CSV table of C-alpha atoms in Angstrom, one decimal:
chain,number,residue,atom,x,y,z
A,12,MET,CA,-11.4,-28.7,-45.7
A,13,ILE,CA,-11.4,-29.3,-42.0
A,14,VAL,CA,-8.8,-31.9,-41.2
A,15,ALA,CA,-9.3,-34.4,-38.4
A,16,GLU,CA,-7.6,-37.4,-37.0
A,17,LYS,CA,-9.2,-40.6,-35.5
A,18,LYS,CA,-9.2,-40.7,-31.8
A,19,PRO,CA,-7.5,-43.8,-30.2
A,20,ILE,CA,-10.1,-46.6,-29.7
A,21,GLU,CA,-9.2,-46.8,-26.0
A,22,GLU,CA,-10.3,-43.2,-25.5
A,23,ILE,CA,-13.6,-43.8,-27.3
A,24,ILE,CA,-14.2,-47.0,-25.3
A,25,ASP,CA,-13.7,-45.0,-22.1
A,26,TYR,CA,-16.4,-42.4,-23.3
A,27,VAL,CA,-19.0,-44.9,-24.2
A,28,LYS,CA,-18.5,-47.9,-22.0
A,29,ASP,CA,-21.5,-47.2,-19.7
A,30,PHE,CA,-24.1,-47.0,-22.4
A,31,GLN,CA,-26.3,-49.8,-23.8
A,32,LYS,CA,-27.6,-48.3,-27.0
A,33,LEU,CA,-25.2,-46.2,-29.1
A,34,LEU,CA,-25.4,-44.4,-32.4
A,35,ILE,CA,-22.2,-43.8,-34.3
A,36,ALA,CA,-22.7,-40.8,-36.6
A,37,GLY,CA,-20.3,-40.1,-39.5
A,38,CYS,CA,-20.2,-37.0,-41.7
A,39,ASN,CA,-20.0,-37.1,-45.5
A,40,GLU,CA,-18.0,-33.9,-45.8
A,41,CYS,CA,-14.5,-33.0,-44.7
A,42,VAL,CA,-13.9,-35.9,-42.3
A,43,THR,CA,-14.8,-38.3,-45.1
A,44,VAL,CA,-12.2,-36.8,-47.4
A,45,CYS,CA,-9.5,-36.9,-44.7
A,46,GLU,CA,-10.5,-40.5,-43.9
A,47,ALA,CA,-11.2,-39.9,-40.2
A,48,GLY,CA,-15.0,-39.9,-39.9
A,49,GLY,CA,-16.8,-41.0,-43.0
A,50,LYS,CA,-19.0,-44.0,-43.6
A,51,LYS,CA,-16.0,-46.3,-43.8
A,52,GLU,CA,-14.6,-45.2,-40.5
A,53,VAL,CA,-18.0,-45.4,-38.9
A,54,GLY,CA,-18.2,-49.1,-40.0
A,55,ILE,CA,-14.7,-49.9,-38.7
A,56,LEU,CA,-15.3,-48.3,-35.4
A,57,ALA,CA,-18.7,-49.8,-35.0
A,58,SER,CA,-17.4,-53.3,-35.8
A,59,ALA,CA,-14.4,-52.8,-33.4
A,60,LEU,CA,-16.7,-51.6,-30.5
A,61,ARG,CA,-19.2,-54.4,-31.1
A,62,MET,CA,-16.5,-56.9,-30.8
A,63,TYR,CA,-14.9,-55.2,-27.8
A,64,PHE,CA,-18.2,-55.1,-25.8
A,65,MET,CA,-19.1,-58.7,-26.8
A,66,ASN,CA,-15.7,-59.9,-25.7
A,67,GLU,CA,-16.2,-58.1,-22.4
A,68,GLY,CA,-19.6,-59.8,-22.0
A,69,LYS,CA,-21.5,-56.5,-22.2
A,70,LYS,CA,-24.6,-56.1,-24.3
A,71,VAL,CA,-24.3,-52.9,-26.2
A,72,ASP,CA,-26.4,-52.2,-29.4
A,73,ILE,CA,-24.5,-50.1,-31.9
A,74,ASP,CA,-26.1,-48.5,-34.9
A,75,GLU,CA,-24.5,-46.6,-37.7
A,76,VAL,CA,-25.5,-43.6,-39.7
A,77,THR,CA,-23.6,-41.2,-41.9
A,78,LEU,CA,-25.2,-37.8,-42.5
A,79,GLU,CA,-24.5,-35.6,-45.4
A,80,ARG,CA,-23.3,-32.9,-43.0
A,81,GLN,CA,-23.5,-32.5,-39.2
A,82,CYS,CA,-23.1,-28.7,-39.4
A,83,ASP,CA,-26.5,-28.1,-40.9
A,84,HIS,CA,-30.0,-28.3,-39.4
A,85,GLU,CA,-31.6,-30.1,-42.3
A,86,TYR,CA,-29.2,-33.1,-42.2
A,87,LEU,CA,-29.2,-33.4,-38.4
A,88,GLU,CA,-33.0,-33.4,-38.5
A,89,GLU,CA,-32.8,-36.7,-40.3
A,90,ILE,CA,-32.2,-38.6,-37.1
A,91,ARG,CA,-34.7,-36.6,-34.9
A,92,ASP,CA,-37.3,-39.3,-35.0
A,93,ARG,CA,-35.0,-42.0,-33.7
A,94,ILE,CA,-32.5,-40.1,-31.5
A,95,ASP,CA,-34.5,-41.0,-28.4
A,96,GLN,CA,-33.7,-44.7,-28.9
A,97,TYR,CA,-30.1,-44.1,-28.1
A,98,ASP,CA,-28.3,-43.6,-24.8
A,99,ALA,CA,-25.5,-41.7,-26.5
A,100,VAL,CA,-24.2,-40.6,-29.8
A,101,LEU,CA,-20.6,-40.9,-30.9
A,102,SER,CA,-20.1,-38.3,-33.6
A,103,LEU,CA,-17.2,-38.7,-36.0
A,104,ALA,CA,-17.8,-35.2,-37.4
A,105,CYS,CA,-15.4,-32.3,-36.7
A,106,GLY,CA,-15.8,-30.3,-33.6
A,107,VAL,CA,-18.4,-28.2,-35.3
A,108,GLY,CA,-20.6,-31.2,-36.1
A,109,VAL,CA,-20.2,-32.7,-32.6
A,110,GLN,CA,-21.3,-29.4,-31.0
A,111,PHE,CA,-24.2,-28.9,-33.4
A,112,MET,CA,-25.4,-32.4,-32.6
A,113,ALA,CA,-25.1,-31.7,-28.9
A,114,GLU,CA,-27.0,-28.4,-29.2
A,115,LYS,CA,-29.8,-29.9,-31.3
A,116,TYR,CA,-30.3,-33.1,-29.2
A,117,PHE,CA,-29.9,-31.5,-25.8
A,118,SER,CA,-30.8,-34.5,-23.6
A,119,THR,CA,-28.6,-37.0,-25.4
A,120,PRO,CA,-24.9,-37.3,-24.5
A,121,VAL,CA,-22.7,-36.7,-27.6
A,122,PHE,CA,-19.1,-37.7,-27.7
A,123,PRO,CA,-16.4,-36.9,-30.2
A,124,GLY,CA,-14.8,-39.7,-32.2
A,125,VAL,CA,-12.1,-37.6,-33.8
A,126,ASN,CA,-9.6,-34.9,-32.9
A,127,THR,CA,-10.3,-31.9,-35.1
A,128,CYS,CA,-6.9,-30.5,-36.2
A,129,PHE,CA,-7.1,-27.6,-38.7
A,130,MET,CA,-8.3,-26.2,-42.0
A,131,GLY,CA,-5.9,-27.5,-44.5
A,132,ALA,CA,-5.2,-29.1,-47.9
A,133,ALA,CA,-4.4,-32.7,-48.9
A,134,GLU,CA,-0.8,-32.3,-50.1
A,135,GLU,CA,-0.8,-35.9,-51.2
A,136,ARG,CA,-2.6,-39.1,-50.2
A,137,GLY,CA,-2.3,-39.4,-46.4
A,138,VAL,CA,-0.6,-36.0,-45.9
A,139,TRP,CA,-2.6,-32.9,-44.9
A,140,SER,CA,-1.2,-29.5,-43.9
A,141,GLU,CA,-2.6,-26.3,-42.5
A,142,ARG,CA,-3.4,-23.5,-44.9
A,143,CYS,CA,-5.9,-21.2,-43.1
A,144,GLN,CA,-6.6,-20.0,-39.6
A,145,GLY,CA,-9.8,-18.2,-40.4
A,146,CYS,CA,-8.4,-14.8,-39.2
A,147,GLY,CA,-11.4,-13.0,-40.7
A,148,GLN,CA,-9.3,-10.6,-42.8
A,149,CYS,CA,-7.7,-12.4,-45.6
A,150,ILE,CA,-4.3,-10.9,-46.7
A,151,LEU,CA,-3.5,-13.5,-49.4
A,152,GLY,CA,-3.9,-10.8,-52.1
A,153,LYS,CA,-0.8,-9.1,-50.6
A,154,THR,CA,1.3,-12.2,-49.9
A,155,ALA,CA,1.3,-13.9,-53.3
A,156,GLY,CA,-1.4,-16.4,-52.2
A,157,ILE,CA,0.6,-17.8,-49.4
A,158,CYS,CA,-0.7,-17.2,-45.9
A,159,PRO,CA,1.8,-16.0,-43.3
A,160,ILE,CA,-0.8,-16.3,-40.6
A,161,SER,CA,-1.3,-20.0,-40.9
A,162,ARG,CA,2.1,-21.0,-42.3
A,163,CYS,CA,4.6,-18.8,-40.4
A,164,ALA,CA,5.2,-20.0,-36.9
A,165,LYS,CA,5.3,-16.4,-35.7
A,166,ARG,CA,2.4,-15.2,-37.9
A,167,LEU,CA,4.7,-12.4,-39.1
A,168,LEU,CA,3.2,-9.8,-41.4
A,169,ASN,CA,6.6,-8.5,-42.5
A,170,GLY,CA,8.9,-11.4,-42.6
A,171,PRO,CA,11.0,-13.4,-42.7
A,172,CYS,CA,12.5,-13.5,-39.2
A,173,GLY,CA,16.1,-14.4,-38.4
A,174,GLY,CA,15.2,-18.0,-37.9
A,175,SER,CA,14.7,-18.6,-41.6
A,176,THR,CA,17.6,-20.6,-43.0
A,177,LYS,CA,17.9,-21.9,-46.6
A,178,GLY,CA,14.1,-21.6,-47.0
A,179,LYS,CA,13.3,-23.5,-43.9
A,180,CYS,CA,11.8,-22.4,-40.6
A,181,GLU,CA,13.8,-22.7,-37.4
A,182,ILE,CA,11.1,-24.7,-35.6
A,183,SER,CA,11.6,-27.6,-38.0
A,184,LYS,CA,13.9,-28.5,-40.9
A,185,ASP,CA,10.9,-30.0,-42.7
A,186,LEU,CA,8.9,-26.8,-42.5
A,187,ASP,CA,9.1,-24.3,-45.3
A,188,CYS,CA,9.6,-20.7,-44.3
A,189,ALA,CA,6.3,-19.1,-45.3
A,190,TRP,CA,8.0,-15.8,-46.0
A,191,GLN,CA,10.6,-17.4,-48.2
A,192,LEU,CA,7.7,-19.0,-50.2
A,193,ILE,CA,6.1,-15.5,-50.4
A,194,ILE,CA,9.3,-13.9,-51.7
A,195,ASP,CA,9.9,-16.7,-54.2
A,196,ARG,CA,6.4,-16.4,-55.6
A,197,LEU,CA,6.4,-12.6,-55.7
A,198,LYS,CA,9.6,-12.8,-57.8
A,199,GLU,CA,7.9,-15.4,-60.0
A,200,LEU,CA,4.9,-13.1,-60.5
A,201,ASP,CA,7.2,-10.1,-61.2
A,202,ARG,CA,5.7,-8.3,-58.2
A,203,PHE,CA,8.6,-8.3,-55.9
A,204,ASP,CA,8.3,-4.5,-55.3
A,205,GLU,CA,5.2,-5.3,-53.2
A,206,TYR,CA,7.5,-7.0,-50.7
A,207,GLU,CA,9.0,-3.6,-49.9
A,208,GLN,CA,5.6,-2.2,-48.8
A,209,ILE,CA,5.4,-2.5,-45.0
A,210,MET,CA,2.2,-4.2,-43.9
A,211,PRO,CA,0.3,-2.3,-41.2
A,212,ILE,CA,-0.6,-3.8,-37.8
A,213,LYS,CA,-3.4,-6.3,-38.4
A,214,ASP,CA,-6.7,-6.0,-36.7
A,215,TRP,CA,-6.9,-9.2,-34.7
A,216,SER,CA,-10.4,-8.5,-33.4
A,217,THR,CA,-11.8,-10.6,-36.3
A,218,GLU,CA,-9.6,-13.5,-35.3
A,219,ARG,CA,-10.2,-15.8,-32.3
A,220,ALA,CA,-8.7,-13.2,-30.0
A,221,GLY,CA,-11.9,-11.2,-30.4
A,222,GLY,CA,-13.9,-14.0,-28.9
A,223,PRO,CA,-16.3,-16.5,-30.6
A,224,ARG,CA,-17.3,-15.1,-34.1
A,225,LYS,CA,-20.4,-15.0,-36.0
A,226,VAL,CA,-21.3,-14.1,-39.6
A,227,VAL,CA,-24.8,-12.7,-40.2
A,228,ARG,CA,-25.8,-12.2,-43.8
A,229,GLU,CA,-29.1,-10.3,-44.0
A,230,ASP,CA,-29.1,-10.7,-47.8
A,231,VAL,CA,-29.5,-14.5,-47.6
A,232,ARG,CA,-31.5,-14.8,-44.4
A,233,LEU,CA,-35.0,-16.0,-44.6
B,1,MET,CA,-0.7,-80.4,-58.8
B,2,ARG,CA,-3.2,-82.1,-56.4
B,3,ILE,CA,-1.7,-80.5,-53.4
B,4,ASN,CA,-3.8,-80.6,-50.2
B,5,TYR,CA,-4.4,-77.8,-47.8
B,6,PRO,CA,-6.6,-77.7,-44.7
B,7,GLY,CA,-10.3,-77.7,-45.4
B,8,THR,CA,-11.0,-75.2,-42.6
B,9,ILE,CA,-10.1,-72.3,-44.9
B,10,ARG,CA,-12.7,-70.4,-46.8
B,11,ILE,CA,-11.3,-68.5,-49.8
B,12,VAL,CA,-12.8,-65.1,-50.7
B,13,ARG,CA,-11.7,-64.1,-54.2
B,14,LEU,CA,-10.8,-60.6,-55.0
B,15,PRO,CA,-9.5,-58.9,-58.2
B,16,CYS,CA,-6.5,-57.6,-56.2
B,17,THR,CA,-5.5,-57.5,-52.5
B,18,GLY,CA,-5.7,-53.7,-52.9
B,19,LYS,CA,-9.5,-54.3,-52.7
B,20,VAL,CA,-9.2,-55.6,-49.1
B,21,ASP,CA,-10.3,-53.1,-46.5
B,22,ILE,CA,-10.0,-53.1,-42.7
B,23,ILE,CA,-13.8,-53.5,-42.4
B,24,HIS,CA,-13.7,-56.7,-44.5
B,25,ILE,CA,-11.2,-58.2,-42.0
B,26,LEU,CA,-13.1,-57.0,-38.9
B,27,ARG,CA,-16.5,-58.2,-40.2
B,28,ALA,CA,-14.9,-61.7,-40.7
B,29,PHE,CA,-14.0,-61.7,-37.0
B,30,GLU,CA,-17.4,-60.3,-36.0
B,31,LYS,CA,-19.0,-63.2,-37.8
B,32,GLY,CA,-16.8,-65.7,-35.9
B,33,ALA,CA,-13.7,-66.3,-38.1
B,34,ASP,CA,-10.8,-67.6,-36.0
B,35,GLY,CA,-8.2,-66.0,-38.3
B,36,VAL,CA,-7.9,-64.1,-41.5
B,37,TYR,CA,-5.0,-64.1,-43.9
B,38,VAL,CA,-4.6,-62.1,-47.0
B,39,VAL,CA,-2.6,-63.6,-49.9
B,40,GLY,CA,-1.3,-61.1,-52.3
B,41,CYS,CA,1.2,-61.1,-55.2
B,42,LEU,CA,4.9,-60.7,-54.5
B,43,GLU,CA,5.9,-57.2,-53.5
B,44,GLY,CA,6.9,-55.2,-56.5
B,45,GLU,CA,4.9,-57.4,-58.8
B,46,CYS,CA,1.4,-55.9,-58.4
B,47,ARG,CA,-0.4,-55.5,-61.7
B,48,PHE,CA,-2.0,-52.4,-60.2
B,49,GLU,CA,1.4,-51.2,-58.9
B,50,ASN,CA,0.8,-51.1,-55.1
B,51,GLY,CA,-2.4,-53.0,-54.3
B,52,ASN,CA,-0.5,-55.6,-52.2
B,53,LEU,CA,1.4,-52.9,-50.4
B,54,GLN,CA,-1.9,-51.1,-49.5
B,55,ALA,CA,-3.3,-54.5,-48.4
B,56,ARG,CA,-0.3,-54.9,-46.0
B,57,LYS,CA,-0.9,-51.5,-44.5
B,58,ARG,CA,-4.6,-52.4,-44.0
B,59,VAL,CA,-3.7,-55.7,-42.5
B,60,ASP,CA,-1.4,-53.9,-40.1
B,61,GLN,CA,-4.1,-51.5,-39.1
B,62,ALA,CA,-6.6,-54.4,-38.6
B,63,LYS,CA,-3.9,-56.1,-36.3
B,64,MET,CA,-3.7,-52.9,-34.3
B,65,ILE,CA,-7.4,-52.6,-33.8
B,66,LEU,CA,-7.8,-56.3,-32.9
B,67,ASP,CA,-5.0,-56.0,-30.3
B,68,THR,CA,-6.7,-53.0,-28.8
B,69,ILE,CA,-10.1,-54.7,-28.5
B,70,GLY,CA,-8.6,-57.9,-27.0
B,71,ILE,CA,-9.2,-60.3,-30.0
B,72,GLY,CA,-5.5,-60.5,-30.8
B,73,GLY,CA,-3.7,-58.9,-33.8
B,74,GLU,CA,-1.8,-62.1,-34.5
B,75,ARG,CA,-5.0,-63.7,-35.9
B,76,VAL,CA,-4.5,-61.6,-39.0
B,77,TRP,CA,-1.6,-62.2,-41.4
B,78,MET,CA,-0.4,-61.1,-44.8
B,79,TYR,CA,1.4,-63.4,-47.2
B,80,ASN,CA,2.9,-62.7,-50.6
B,81,LEU,CA,3.4,-65.3,-53.3
B,82,SER,CA,3.5,-65.7,-57.0
B,83,SER,CA,0.1,-66.7,-58.5
B,84,SER,CA,1.7,-69.8,-59.9
B,85,ASP,CA,3.2,-71.0,-56.6
B,86,GLY,CA,0.6,-73.6,-55.6
B,87,PRO,CA,2.9,-75.5,-53.2
B,88,ARG,CA,3.7,-72.3,-51.3
B,89,PHE,CA,0.0,-71.4,-51.1
B,90,ALA,CA,-0.7,-74.8,-49.4
B,91,GLU,CA,2.3,-74.2,-47.2
B,92,TYR,CA,0.9,-70.9,-46.0
B,93,ALA,CA,-2.5,-72.4,-45.4
B,94,VAL,CA,-0.9,-75.1,-43.2
B,95,GLU,CA,1.2,-72.5,-41.4
B,96,MET,CA,-1.8,-70.2,-40.8
B,97,THR,CA,-4.0,-73.1,-39.6
B,98,GLU,CA,-1.4,-74.2,-37.1
B,99,LYS,CA,-0.9,-70.6,-35.9
B,100,ILE,CA,-4.7,-70.2,-35.3
B,101,LYS,CA,-5.0,-73.6,-33.7
B,102,GLU,CA,-2.3,-72.5,-31.2
B,103,LEU,CA,-4.2,-69.3,-30.5
B,104,GLY,CA,-7.5,-71.1,-30.0
B,105,PRO,CA,-11.0,-70.0,-31.2
B,106,ASN,CA,-12.0,-66.4,-31.8
B,107,PRO,CA,-13.2,-65.0,-28.4
B,108,ILE,CA,-16.2,-63.4,-30.2
B,109,LYS,CA,-17.4,-66.9,-31.4
B,110,LEU,CA,-17.2,-68.1,-27.8
B,111,ALA,CA,-19.1,-64.9,-26.6
B,112,HIS,CA,-21.8,-65.6,-29.2
B,113,LYS,CA,-22.1,-69.2,-28.0
B,114,LYS,CA,-22.4,-68.0,-24.4
B,115,LYS,CA,-25.1,-65.5,-25.3
B,116,ALA,CA,-27.0,-68.2,-27.2
B,117,ALA,CA,-26.8,-70.7,-24.3
């Protein structure tokens, strides 16, 4: 899932302080699971902002909505008939949702309520860590299911480097060396001989370095 | 026991303090409560293992939010006691009431009154 963190309320207040009618829009997908922008967080933020503005003597109307997804036309369309009532939208979706909302409702200011962090997994309750950088050419089949692009600080394809000590990365004693994990798992899978195969230079053009990306699937297009 | 405690307190019963969410605390203030305190079982004695510990974390988060928006985080408090400890329950009620009296009314309540006037 896409992992996000709540923005500080002060920053949000600064974005929306000059508007009189505000819609706070949550998203029922990733940001709900990582407890940053779901229905519950929308409620908390709306309540906090209402009290802030009331305490400041400002009259600000704040409405709440949580859409199934903010990265799909059909769900964003659900607010089309009432979007004109609002001076601004505060979207608690990931950066994708915020942008899609802004694209769709061109004349309404849209502000982000979360900081989108990465694609990751929930290691345990309250702990999320990065697992994928969307490089566009998955090599997990060759690396025992452990991604050196997202989990090695240097994104090495033929690791580990000299900074790997006792299974940990030199950038932090709390960070596992991805290549140590790969080696350990290859051994476990009885495929350690694959480690000896040198991986060729990766084509980074499918990664962000090649500019903004797009997937077009003619087979599923209408 | 026939112990008295201040009549200004409204009790909201929950199956466990683990049910308390930040939004419940914030809504109470939005509706004009001067203070909110959560009374849970003693730490380490939760029937659901960590309900009271979760409640404390949520109370702390509510405090942070209330501080940020200028209502004052000291209006929210978490107490722990044994369910059979009536005298202490009354003691905490008195303590909290005094604390809130010192802080004065919830600014939101005053803002509501101003708006109505």
